[in-house]
Amino acid sequence: MAEAMDMTNRDPNNLNSHLGTLLFNDVIGEPDGAHSIDCVWKLSRACFECCKGLCYKLMTLCCGCCIAAQWGCEFAYIAFWHVWYITPMFKVLEINCSVCQRLYSMCINCCMTPVCEAFGGIFHHFKRT
């Protein structure tokens, strides 16, 4: 069963914390010595906040559901390929690679072990002085 949706905290995992709060003071600031008229500054802030909120709401109204559906399809596609193709392919590789590993190990043990033991026997008789 789906858990209840938190309508207050809509980013509980902080996925978009890099955006900050996107307030007027986070975007626009007048340094000392370059101040506009007070009424322009106040009106600019009101225009910024109003347009930001209105545009965001309009864009989400027009595009939000379609984009959410597209992302839902994208993640369904990823899950499908992992469940039905990628994970089974890894299992095939795991099975085949273990056979190759055993074959390689047998070849090394059959060919290289006698050679190494022979050289070891020869050099065993040399003593350091």
mmCIF file of N, CA and C in Angstrom:
data_model
loop_
_atom_site.group_PDB
_atom_site.id
_atom_site.type_symbol
_atom_site.label_atom_id
_atom_site.label_comp_id
_atom_site.label_asym_id
_atom_site.label_seq_id
_atom_site.Cartn_x
_atom_site.Cartn_y
_atom_site.Cartn_z
ATOM 1 N N MET A 1 0.844 -1.180 0.000
ATOM 2 C CA MET A 1 0.000 0.000 0.000
ATOM 3 C C MET A 1 0.889 1.244 0.000
ATOM 4 N N ALA A 2 0.520 2.230 -0.769
ATOM 5 C CA ALA A 2 1.314 3.457 -0.882
ATOM 6 C C ALA A 2 1.249 4.242 0.419
ATOM 7 N N GLU A 3 2.392 4.817 0.785
ATOM 8 C CA GLU A 3 2.420 5.640 1.987
ATOM 9 C C GLU A 3 1.781 6.994 1.710
ATOM 10 N N ALA A 4 1.355 7.658 2.767
ATOM 11 C CA ALA A 4 0.698 8.957 2.613
ATOM 12 C C ALA A 4 1.686 9.978 2.061
ATOM 13 N N MET A 5 1.207 10.825 1.168
ATOM 14 C CA MET A 5 2.050 11.827 0.532
ATOM 15 C C MET A 5 2.154 13.060 1.429
ATOM 16 N N ASP A 6 3.389 13.495 1.681
ATOM 17 C CA ASP A 6 3.643 14.691 2.491
ATOM 18 C C ASP A 6 3.525 15.906 1.581
ATOM 19 N N MET A 7 2.485 16.674 1.758
ATOM 20 C CA MET A 7 2.246 17.832 0.895
ATOM 21 C C MET A 7 3.038 19.064 1.346
ATOM 22 N N THR A 8 3.673 19.001 2.511
ATOM 23 C CA THR A 8 4.468 20.124 2.988
ATOM 24 C C THR A 8 5.922 19.967 2.551
ATOM 25 N N ASN A 9 6.542 18.850 2.890
ATOM 26 C CA ASN A 9 7.929 18.586 2.521
ATOM 27 C C ASN A 9 7.927 17.735 1.253
ATOM 28 N N ARG A 10 8.064 18.359 0.115
ATOM 29 C CA ARG A 10 7.957 17.653 -1.162
ATOM 30 C C ARG A 10 9.311 17.192 -1.695
ATOM 31 N N ASP A 11 10.367 17.415 -0.941
ATOM 32 C CA ASP A 11 11.698 16.933 -1.319
ATOM 33 C C ASP A 11 12.362 16.322 -0.080
ATOM 34 N N PRO A 12 11.785 15.235 0.451
ATOM 35 C CA PRO A 12 12.298 14.671 1.708
ATOM 36 C C PRO A 12 13.717 14.107 1.589
ATOM 37 N N ASN A 13 14.143 13.757 0.390
ATOM 38 C CA ASN A 13 15.494 13.209 0.193
ATOM 39 C C ASN A 13 16.484 14.275 -0.260
ATOM 40 N N ASN A 14 16.065 15.539 -0.259
ATOM 41 C CA ASN A 14 16.923 16.671 -0.645
ATOM 42 C C ASN A 14 17.548 16.478 -2.025
ATOM 43 N N LEU A 15 16.754 16.035 -2.976
ATOM 44 C CA LEU A 15 17.243 15.832 -4.337
ATOM 45 C C LEU A 15 17.605 17.155 -5.008
ATOM 46 N N ASN A 16 16.898 18.210 -4.656
ATOM 47 C CA ASN A 16 17.128 19.508 -5.289
ATOM 48 C C ASN A 16 17.579 20.565 -4.289
ATOM 49 N N SER A 17 18.328 20.141 -3.288
ATOM 50 C CA SER A 17 18.795 21.096 -2.282
ATOM 51 C C SER A 17 19.771 22.106 -2.888
ATOM 52 N N HIS A 18 20.399 21.762 -4.017
ATOM 53 C CA HIS A 18 21.324 22.681 -4.677
ATOM 54 C C HIS A 18 20.617 23.928 -5.214
ATOM 55 N N LEU A 19 19.301 23.876 -5.344
ATOM 56 C CA LEU A 19 18.553 25.048 -5.811
ATOM 57 C C LEU A 19 18.334 26.066 -4.701
ATOM 58 N N GLY A 20 18.542 25.652 -3.465
ATOM 59 C CA GLY A 20 18.323 26.560 -2.337
ATOM 60 C C GLY A 20 16.858 26.929 -2.240
ATOM 61 N N THR A 21 16.610 28.131 -1.762
ATOM 62 C CA THR A 21 15.228 28.568 -1.603
ATOM 63 C C THR A 21 14.750 29.389 -2.787
ATOM 64 N N LEU A 22 15.663 29.820 -3.656
ATOM 65 C CA LEU A 22 15.342 30.623 -4.837
ATOM 66 C C LEU A 22 14.559 31.885 -4.472
ATOM 67 N N LEU A 23 15.017 32.556 -3.447
ATOM 68 C CA LEU A 23 14.396 33.821 -3.058
ATOM 69 C C LEU A 23 15.078 34.976 -3.779
ATOM 70 N N PHE A 24 14.435 36.103 -3.789
ATOM 71 C CA PHE A 24 14.928 37.310 -4.451
ATOM 72 C C PHE A 24 16.354 37.646 -4.012
ATOM 73 N N ASN A 25 16.588 37.625 -2.700
ATOM 74 C CA ASN A 25 17.909 37.967 -2.166
ATOM 75 C C ASN A 25 18.977 36.932 -2.529
ATOM 76 N N ASP A 26 18.577 35.740 -2.907
ATOM 77 C CA ASP A 26 19.532 34.716 -3.329
ATOM 78 C C ASP A 26 19.983 34.924 -4.770
ATOM 79 N N VAL A 27 19.217 35.733 -5.530
ATOM 80 C CA VAL A 27 19.482 35.912 -6.946
ATOM 81 C C VAL A 27 19.949 37.325 -7.278
ATOM 82 N N ILE A 28 19.330 38.307 -6.676
ATOM 83 C CA ILE A 28 19.612 39.709 -7.005
ATOM 84 C C ILE A 28 20.050 40.447 -5.749
ATOM 85 N N GLY A 29 21.122 41.194 -5.863
ATOM 86 C CA GLY A 29 21.611 41.989 -4.733
ATOM 87 C C GLY A 29 22.307 43.240 -5.233
ATOM 88 N N GLU A 30 22.054 44.341 -4.569
ATOM 89 C CA GLU A 30 22.697 45.607 -4.921
ATOM 90 C C GLU A 30 23.817 45.887 -3.922
ATOM 91 N N PRO A 31 25.032 46.067 -4.434
ATOM 92 C CA PRO A 31 26.142 46.361 -3.516
ATOM 93 C C PRO A 31 26.041 47.794 -2.993
ATOM 94 N N ASP A 32 26.796 48.080 -1.944
ATOM 95 C CA ASP A 32 26.846 49.447 -1.424
ATOM 96 C C ASP A 32 27.326 50.378 -2.521
ATOM 97 N N GLY A 33 26.706 51.505 -2.631
ATOM 98 C CA GLY A 33 27.092 52.483 -3.634
ATOM 99 C C GLY A 33 26.329 52.333 -4.937
ATOM 100 N N ALA A 34 25.508 51.311 -5.047
ATOM 101 C CA ALA A 34 24.704 51.130 -6.268
ATOM 102 C C ALA A 34 23.316 50.680 -5.853
ATOM 103 N N HIS A 35 22.570 51.581 -5.263
ATOM 104 C CA HIS A 35 21.217 51.260 -4.801
ATOM 105 C C HIS A 35 20.192 51.959 -5.679
ATOM 106 N N SER A 36 19.147 51.224 -6.016
ATOM 107 C CA SER A 36 18.035 51.832 -6.744
ATOM 108 C C SER A 36 17.114 52.534 -5.747
ATOM 109 N N ILE A 37 16.110 53.194 -6.268
ATOM 110 C CA ILE A 37 15.121 53.862 -5.415
ATOM 111 C C ILE A 37 14.406 52.777 -4.620
ATOM 112 N N ASP A 38 14.072 53.072 -3.379
ATOM 113 C CA ASP A 38 13.477 52.078 -2.492
ATOM 114 C C ASP A 38 12.212 51.452 -3.076
ATOM 115 N N CYS A 39 11.340 52.277 -3.683
ATOM 116 C CA CYS A 39 10.101 51.723 -4.227
ATOM 117 C C CYS A 39 10.396 50.779 -5.396
ATOM 118 N N VAL A 40 11.451 51.059 -6.185
ATOM 119 C CA VAL A 40 11.832 50.166 -7.297
ATOM 120 C C VAL A 40 12.329 48.840 -6.726
ATOM 121 N N TRP A 41 13.131 48.907 -5.673
ATOM 122 C CA TRP A 41 13.665 47.682 -5.055
ATOM 123 C C TRP A 41 12.539 46.816 -4.512
ATOM 124 N N LYS A 42 11.592 47.436 -3.824
ATOM 125 C CA LYS A 42 10.465 46.682 -3.266
ATOM 126 C C LYS A 42 9.588 46.117 -4.372
ATOM 127 N N LEU A 43 9.307 46.905 -5.401
ATOM 128 C CA LEU A 43 8.476 46.449 -6.511
ATOM 129 C C LEU A 43 9.177 45.341 -7.305
ATOM 130 N N SER A 44 10.486 45.463 -7.459
ATOM 131 C CA SER A 44 11.262 44.431 -8.163
ATOM 132 C C SER A 44 11.163 43.098 -7.435
ATOM 133 N N ARG A 45 11.263 43.162 -6.119
ATOM 134 C CA ARG A 45 11.137 41.924 -5.333
ATOM 135 C C ARG A 45 9.755 41.314 -5.504
ATOM 136 N N ALA A 46 8.714 42.154 -5.435
ATOM 137 C CA ALA A 46 7.345 41.649 -5.587
ATOM 138 C C ALA A 46 7.150 41.057 -6.986
ATOM 139 N N CYS A 47 7.665 41.732 -8.017
ATOM 140 C CA CYS A 47 7.554 41.213 -9.390
ATOM 141 C C CYS A 47 8.302 39.890 -9.545
ATOM 142 N N PHE A 48 9.505 39.834 -8.979
ATOM 143 C CA PHE A 48 10.306 38.605 -9.058
ATOM 144 C C PHE A 48 9.551 37.435 -8.438
ATOM 145 N N GLU A 49 9.090 37.603 -7.206
ATOM 146 C CA GLU A 49 8.405 36.522 -6.490
ATOM 147 C C GLU A 49 7.106 36.123 -7.191
ATOM 148 N N CYS A 50 6.356 37.109 -7.656
ATOM 149 C CA CYS A 50 5.085 36.827 -8.331
ATOM 150 C C CYS A 50 5.315 36.071 -9.641
ATOM 151 N N CYS A 51 6.232 36.572 -10.467
ATOM 152 C CA CYS A 51 6.498 35.929 -11.766
ATOM 153 C C CYS A 51 7.103 34.543 -11.586
ATOM 154 N N LYS A 52 8.013 34.408 -10.606
ATOM 155 C CA LYS A 52 8.624 33.109 -10.356
ATOM 156 C C LYS A 52 7.546 32.087 -9.975
ATOM 157 N N GLY A 53 6.694 32.461 -9.056
ATOM 158 C CA GLY A 53 5.639 31.547 -8.614
ATOM 159 C C GLY A 53 4.635 31.253 -9.715
ATOM 160 N N LEU A 54 4.213 32.285 -10.433
ATOM 161 C CA LEU A 54 3.219 32.117 -11.492
ATOM 162 C C LEU A 54 3.771 31.273 -12.640
ATOM 163 N N CYS A 55 4.980 31.605 -13.094
ATOM 164 C CA CYS A 55 5.575 30.842 -14.203
ATOM 165 C C CYS A 55 5.802 29.387 -13.815
ATOM 166 N N TYR A 56 6.296 29.160 -12.605
ATOM 167 C CA TYR A 56 6.521 27.782 -12.171
ATOM 168 C C TYR A 56 5.203 27.001 -12.136
ATOM 169 N N LYS A 57 4.182 27.631 -11.601
ATOM 170 C CA LYS A 57 2.879 26.960 -11.529
ATOM 171 C C LYS A 57 2.303 26.694 -12.923
ATOM 172 N N LEU A 58 2.434 27.654 -13.832
ATOM 173 C CA LEU A 58 1.949 27.450 -15.205
ATOM 174 C C LEU A 58 2.723 26.340 -15.928
ATOM 175 N N MET A 59 4.060 26.354 -15.770
ATOM 176 C CA MET A 59 4.867 25.313 -16.422
ATOM 177 C C MET A 59 4.547 23.938 -15.864
ATOM 178 N N THR A 60 4.377 23.832 -14.547
ATOM 179 C CA THR A 60 4.034 22.528 -13.979
ATOM 180 C C THR A 60 2.627 22.102 -14.376
ATOM 181 N N LEU A 61 1.718 23.076 -14.475
ATOM 182 C CA LEU A 61 0.359 22.759 -14.904
ATOM 183 C C LEU A 61 0.350 22.229 -16.334
ATOM 184 N N CYS A 62 1.111 22.891 -17.217
ATOM 185 C CA CYS A 62 1.124 22.504 -18.629
ATOM 186 C C CYS A 62 1.985 21.270 -18.901
ATOM 187 N N CYS A 63 3.090 21.156 -18.210
ATOM 188 C CA CYS A 63 4.064 20.121 -18.577
ATOM 189 C C CYS A 63 4.343 19.083 -17.498
ATOM 190 N N GLY A 64 4.013 19.393 -16.252
ATOM 191 C CA GLY A 64 4.407 18.532 -15.131
ATOM 192 C C GLY A 64 3.948 17.094 -15.257
ATOM 193 N N CYS A 65 2.688 16.880 -15.564
ATOM 194 C CA CYS A 65 2.158 15.514 -15.651
ATOM 195 C C CYS A 65 2.781 14.752 -16.825
ATOM 196 N N CYS A 66 2.957 15.431 -17.945
ATOM 197 C CA CYS A 66 3.569 14.765 -19.116
ATOM 198 C C CYS A 66 5.018 14.394 -18.841
ATOM 199 N N ILE A 67 5.752 15.300 -18.222
ATOM 200 C CA ILE A 67 7.153 15.016 -17.905
ATOM 201 C C ILE A 67 7.242 13.914 -16.861
ATOM 202 N N ALA A 68 6.366 13.946 -15.860
ATOM 203 C CA ALA A 68 6.357 12.884 -14.850
ATOM 204 C C ALA A 68 6.049 11.533 -15.493
ATOM 205 N N ALA A 69 5.104 11.522 -16.443
ATOM 206 C CA ALA A 69 4.785 10.276 -17.154
ATOM 207 C C ALA A 69 5.986 9.793 -17.961
ATOM 208 N N GLN A 70 6.683 10.727 -18.618
ATOM 209 C CA GLN A 70 7.873 10.354 -19.391
ATOM 210 C C GLN A 70 8.934 9.758 -18.486
ATOM 211 N N TRP A 71 9.191 10.373 -17.324
ATOM 212 C CA TRP A 71 10.191 9.831 -16.403
ATOM 213 C C TRP A 71 9.739 8.492 -15.835
ATOM 214 N N GLY A 72 8.430 8.352 -15.578
ATOM 215 C CA GLY A 72 7.921 7.057 -15.124
ATOM 216 C C GLY A 72 8.190 5.978 -16.149
ATOM 217 N N CYS A 73 7.953 6.299 -17.429
ATOM 218 C CA CYS A 73 8.237 5.340 -18.507
ATOM 219 C C CYS A 73 9.728 5.045 -18.593
ATOM 220 N N GLU A 74 10.549 6.058 -18.424
ATOM 221 C CA GLU A 74 12.010 5.868 -18.488
ATOM 222 C C GLU A 74 12.495 4.914 -17.402
ATOM 223 N N PHE A 75 12.024 5.123 -16.175
ATOM 224 C CA PHE A 75 12.461 4.241 -15.089
ATOM 225 C C PHE A 75 11.844 2.857 -15.209
ATOM 226 N N ALA A 76 10.651 2.763 -15.781
ATOM 227 C CA ALA A 76 10.067 1.442 -16.055
ATOM 228 C C ALA A 76 10.909 0.717 -17.106
ATOM 229 N N TYR A 77 11.353 1.449 -18.126
ATOM 230 C CA TYR A 77 12.211 0.894 -19.173
ATOM 231 C C TYR A 77 13.520 0.378 -18.575
ATOM 232 N N ILE A 78 14.132 1.180 -17.684
ATOM 233 C CA ILE A 78 15.375 0.767 -17.028
ATOM 234 C C ILE A 78 15.145 -0.486 -16.193
ATOM 235 N N ALA A 79 14.069 -0.501 -15.420
ATOM 236 C CA ALA A 79 13.764 -1.675 -14.591
ATOM 237 C C ALA A 79 13.525 -2.906 -15.470
ATOM 238 N N PHE A 80 12.781 -2.727 -16.553
ATOM 239 C CA PHE A 80 12.514 -3.837 -17.477
ATOM 240 C C PHE A 80 13.813 -4.437 -17.995
ATOM 241 N N TRP A 81 14.741 -3.584 -18.484
ATOM 242 C CA TRP A 81 15.992 -4.085 -19.044
ATOM 243 C C TRP A 81 16.862 -4.740 -17.989
ATOM 244 N N HIS A 82 16.848 -4.219 -16.783
ATOM 245 C CA HIS A 82 17.641 -4.850 -15.727
ATOM 246 C C HIS A 82 17.066 -6.207 -15.337
ATOM 247 N N VAL A 83 15.738 -6.274 -15.205
ATOM 248 C CA VAL A 83 15.110 -7.530 -14.783
ATOM 249 C C VAL A 83 15.186 -8.593 -15.872
ATOM 250 N N TRP A 84 14.929 -8.217 -17.104
ATOM 251 C CA TRP A 84 14.783 -9.198 -18.171
ATOM 252 C C TRP A 84 16.007 -9.376 -19.062
ATOM 253 N N TYR A 85 16.995 -8.477 -18.973
ATOM 254 C CA TYR A 85 18.132 -8.615 -19.862
ATOM 255 C C TYR A 85 19.480 -8.538 -19.133
ATOM 256 N N ILE A 86 19.722 -7.450 -18.421
ATOM 257 C CA ILE A 86 21.049 -7.212 -17.859
ATOM 258 C C ILE A 86 21.395 -8.211 -16.757
ATOM 259 N N THR A 87 20.508 -8.404 -15.775
ATOM 260 C CA THR A 87 20.797 -9.341 -14.683
ATOM 261 C C THR A 87 20.941 -10.773 -15.194
ATOM 262 N N PRO A 88 20.044 -11.264 -16.090
ATOM 263 C CA PRO A 88 20.279 -12.606 -16.635
ATOM 264 C C PRO A 88 21.584 -12.705 -17.430
ATOM 265 N N MET A 89 21.952 -11.623 -18.145
ATOM 266 C CA MET A 89 23.203 -11.645 -18.902
ATOM 267 C C MET A 89 24.398 -11.753 -17.962
ATOM 268 N N PHE A 90 24.336 -11.054 -16.828
ATOM 269 C CA PHE A 90 25.404 -11.194 -15.838
ATOM 270 C C PHE A 90 25.481 -12.623 -15.313
ATOM 271 N N LYS A 91 24.343 -13.263 -15.144
ATOM 272 C CA LYS A 91 24.332 -14.653 -14.678
ATOM 273 C C LYS A 91 24.979 -15.555 -15.721
ATOM 274 N N VAL A 92 24.675 -15.334 -17.011
ATOM 275 C CA VAL A 92 25.294 -16.110 -18.095
ATOM 276 C C VAL A 92 26.808 -15.902 -18.076
ATOM 277 N N LEU A 93 27.243 -14.646 -17.951
ATOM 278 C CA LEU A 93 28.668 -14.361 -17.904
ATOM 279 C C LEU A 93 29.333 -15.016 -16.697
ATOM 280 N N GLU A 94 28.654 -14.979 -15.560
ATOM 281 C CA GLU A 94 29.184 -15.595 -14.349
ATOM 282 C C GLU A 94 29.381 -17.094 -14.544
ATOM 283 N N ILE A 95 28.402 -17.758 -15.148
ATOM 284 C CA ILE A 95 28.497 -19.198 -15.397
ATOM 285 C C ILE A 95 29.621 -19.490 -16.381
ATOM 286 N N ASN A 96 29.654 -18.775 -17.510
ATOM 287 C CA ASN A 96 30.670 -19.027 -18.527
ATOM 288 C C ASN A 96 32.070 -18.653 -18.055
ATOM 289 N N CYS A 97 32.187 -17.573 -17.316
ATOM 290 C CA CYS A 97 33.506 -17.176 -16.829
ATOM 291 C C CYS A 97 34.041 -18.156 -15.799
ATOM 292 N N SER A 98 33.171 -18.758 -14.999
ATOM 293 C CA SER A 98 33.652 -19.749 -14.034
ATOM 294 C C SER A 98 34.183 -20.981 -14.759
ATOM 295 N N VAL A 99 33.564 -21.360 -15.893
ATOM 296 C CA VAL A 99 34.075 -22.475 -16.694
ATOM 297 C C VAL A 99 35.430 -22.096 -17.289
ATOM 298 N N CYS A 100 35.550 -20.896 -17.817
ATOM 299 C CA CYS A 100 36.832 -20.433 -18.367
ATOM 300 C C CYS A 100 37.900 -20.385 -17.285
ATOM 301 N N GLN A 101 37.527 -19.968 -16.102
ATOM 302 C CA GLN A 101 38.464 -19.905 -14.987
ATOM 303 C C GLN A 101 38.960 -21.303 -14.630
ATOM 304 N N ARG A 102 38.069 -22.269 -14.597
ATOM 305 C CA ARG A 102 38.473 -23.656 -14.307
ATOM 306 C C ARG A 102 39.382 -24.194 -15.402
ATOM 307 N N LEU A 103 39.061 -23.921 -16.669
ATOM 308 C CA LEU A 103 39.885 -24.371 -17.786
ATOM 309 C C LEU A 103 41.271 -23.741 -17.720
ATOM 310 N N TYR A 104 41.333 -22.461 -17.470
ATOM 311 C CA TYR A 104 42.610 -21.765 -17.354
ATOM 312 C C TYR A 104 43.434 -22.344 -16.207
ATOM 313 N N SER A 105 42.788 -22.588 -15.084
ATOM 314 C CA SER A 105 43.469 -23.152 -13.916
ATOM 315 C C SER A 105 44.038 -24.533 -14.229
ATOM 316 N N MET A 106 43.264 -25.361 -14.923
ATOM 317 C CA MET A 106 43.755 -26.697 -15.292
ATOM 318 C C MET A 106 44.946 -26.595 -16.237
ATOM 319 N N CYS A 107 44.891 -25.704 -17.221
ATOM 320 C CA CYS A 107 46.002 -25.546 -18.168
ATOM 321 C C CYS A 107 47.265 -25.088 -17.451
ATOM 322 N N ILE A 108 47.128 -24.148 -16.559
ATOM 323 C CA ILE A 108 48.289 -23.660 -15.801
ATOM 324 C C ILE A 108 48.854 -24.779 -14.941
ATOM 325 N N ASN A 109 47.974 -25.523 -14.248
ATOM 326 C CA ASN A 109 48.445 -26.617 -13.391
ATOM 327 C C ASN A 109 49.096 -27.731 -14.193
ATOM 328 N N CYS A 110 48.590 -28.012 -15.372
ATOM 329 C CA CYS A 110 49.154 -29.092 -16.189
ATOM 330 C C CYS A 110 50.456 -28.683 -16.870
ATOM 331 N N CYS A 111 50.538 -27.459 -17.332
ATOM 332 C CA CYS A 111 51.702 -27.021 -18.127
ATOM 333 C C CYS A 111 52.768 -26.328 -17.291
ATOM 334 N N MET A 112 52.352 -25.436 -16.448
ATOM 335 C CA MET A 112 53.325 -24.600 -15.755
ATOM 336 C C MET A 112 53.838 -25.205 -14.455
ATOM 337 N N THR A 113 53.002 -25.924 -13.748
ATOM 338 C CA THR A 113 53.429 -26.492 -12.465
ATOM 339 C C THR A 113 54.623 -27.428 -12.630
ATOM 340 N N PRO A 114 54.621 -28.381 -13.593
ATOM 341 C CA PRO A 114 55.803 -29.250 -13.735
ATOM 342 C C PRO A 114 57.076 -28.466 -14.086
ATOM 343 N N VAL A 115 56.946 -27.443 -14.943
ATOM 344 C CA VAL A 115 58.108 -26.642 -15.321
ATOM 345 C C VAL A 115 58.654 -25.909 -14.102
ATOM 346 N N CYS A 116 57.784 -25.302 -13.337
ATOM 347 C CA CYS A 116 58.212 -24.560 -12.148
ATOM 348 C C CYS A 116 58.827 -25.493 -11.108
ATOM 349 N N GLU A 117 58.253 -26.675 -10.936
ATOM 350 C CA GLU A 117 58.824 -27.635 -9.980
ATOM 351 C C GLU A 117 60.189 -28.111 -10.439
ATOM 352 N N ALA A 118 60.366 -28.310 -11.750
ATOM 353 C CA ALA A 118 61.668 -28.736 -12.271
ATOM 354 C C ALA A 118 62.720 -27.664 -12.027
ATOM 355 N N PHE A 119 62.403 -26.419 -12.359
ATOM 356 C CA PHE A 119 63.361 -25.343 -12.106
ATOM 357 C C PHE A 119 63.613 -25.181 -10.615
ATOM 358 N N GLY A 120 62.589 -25.359 -9.818
ATOM 359 C CA GLY A 120 62.763 -25.281 -8.373
ATOM 360 C C GLY A 120 63.707 -26.348 -7.874
ATOM 361 N N GLY A 121 63.570 -27.580 -8.440
ATOM 362 C CA GLY A 121 64.473 -28.662 -8.048
ATOM 363 C C GLY A 121 65.909 -28.375 -8.441
ATOM 364 N N ILE A 122 66.109 -27.763 -9.608
ATOM 365 C CA ILE A 122 67.470 -27.437 -10.061
ATOM 366 C C ILE A 122 68.084 -26.378 -9.143
ATOM 367 N N PHE A 123 67.356 -25.319 -8.901
ATOM 368 C CA PHE A 123 67.907 -24.226 -8.103
ATOM 369 C C PHE A 123 67.962 -24.546 -6.619
ATOM 370 N N HIS A 124 67.265 -25.571 -6.203
ATOM 371 C CA HIS A 124 67.284 -25.974 -4.802
ATOM 372 C C HIS A 124 68.685 -26.432 -4.394
ATOM 373 N N HIS A 125 69.409 -27.003 -5.326
ATOM 374 C CA HIS A 125 70.738 -27.550 -5.021
ATOM 375 C C HIS A 125 71.817 -26.470 -4.966
ATOM 376 N N PHE A 126 71.553 -25.285 -5.493
ATOM 377 C CA PHE A 126 72.519 -24.208 -5.367
ATOM 378 C C PHE A 126 72.441 -23.628 -3.981
ATOM 379 N N LYS A 127 73.565 -23.447 -3.377
ATOM 380 C CA LYS A 127 73.598 -22.892 -2.015
ATOM 381 C C LYS A 127 74.261 -21.533 -2.062
ATOM 382 N N ARG A 128 73.808 -20.682 -1.177
ATOM 383 C CA ARG A 128 74.424 -19.359 -1.072
ATOM 384 C C ARG A 128 75.707 -19.482 -0.253
ATOM 385 N N THR A 129 76.680 -18.750 -0.700
ATOM 386 C CA THR A 129 77.932 -18.782 0.072
ATOM 387 C C THR A 129 78.304 -17.420 0.556
#
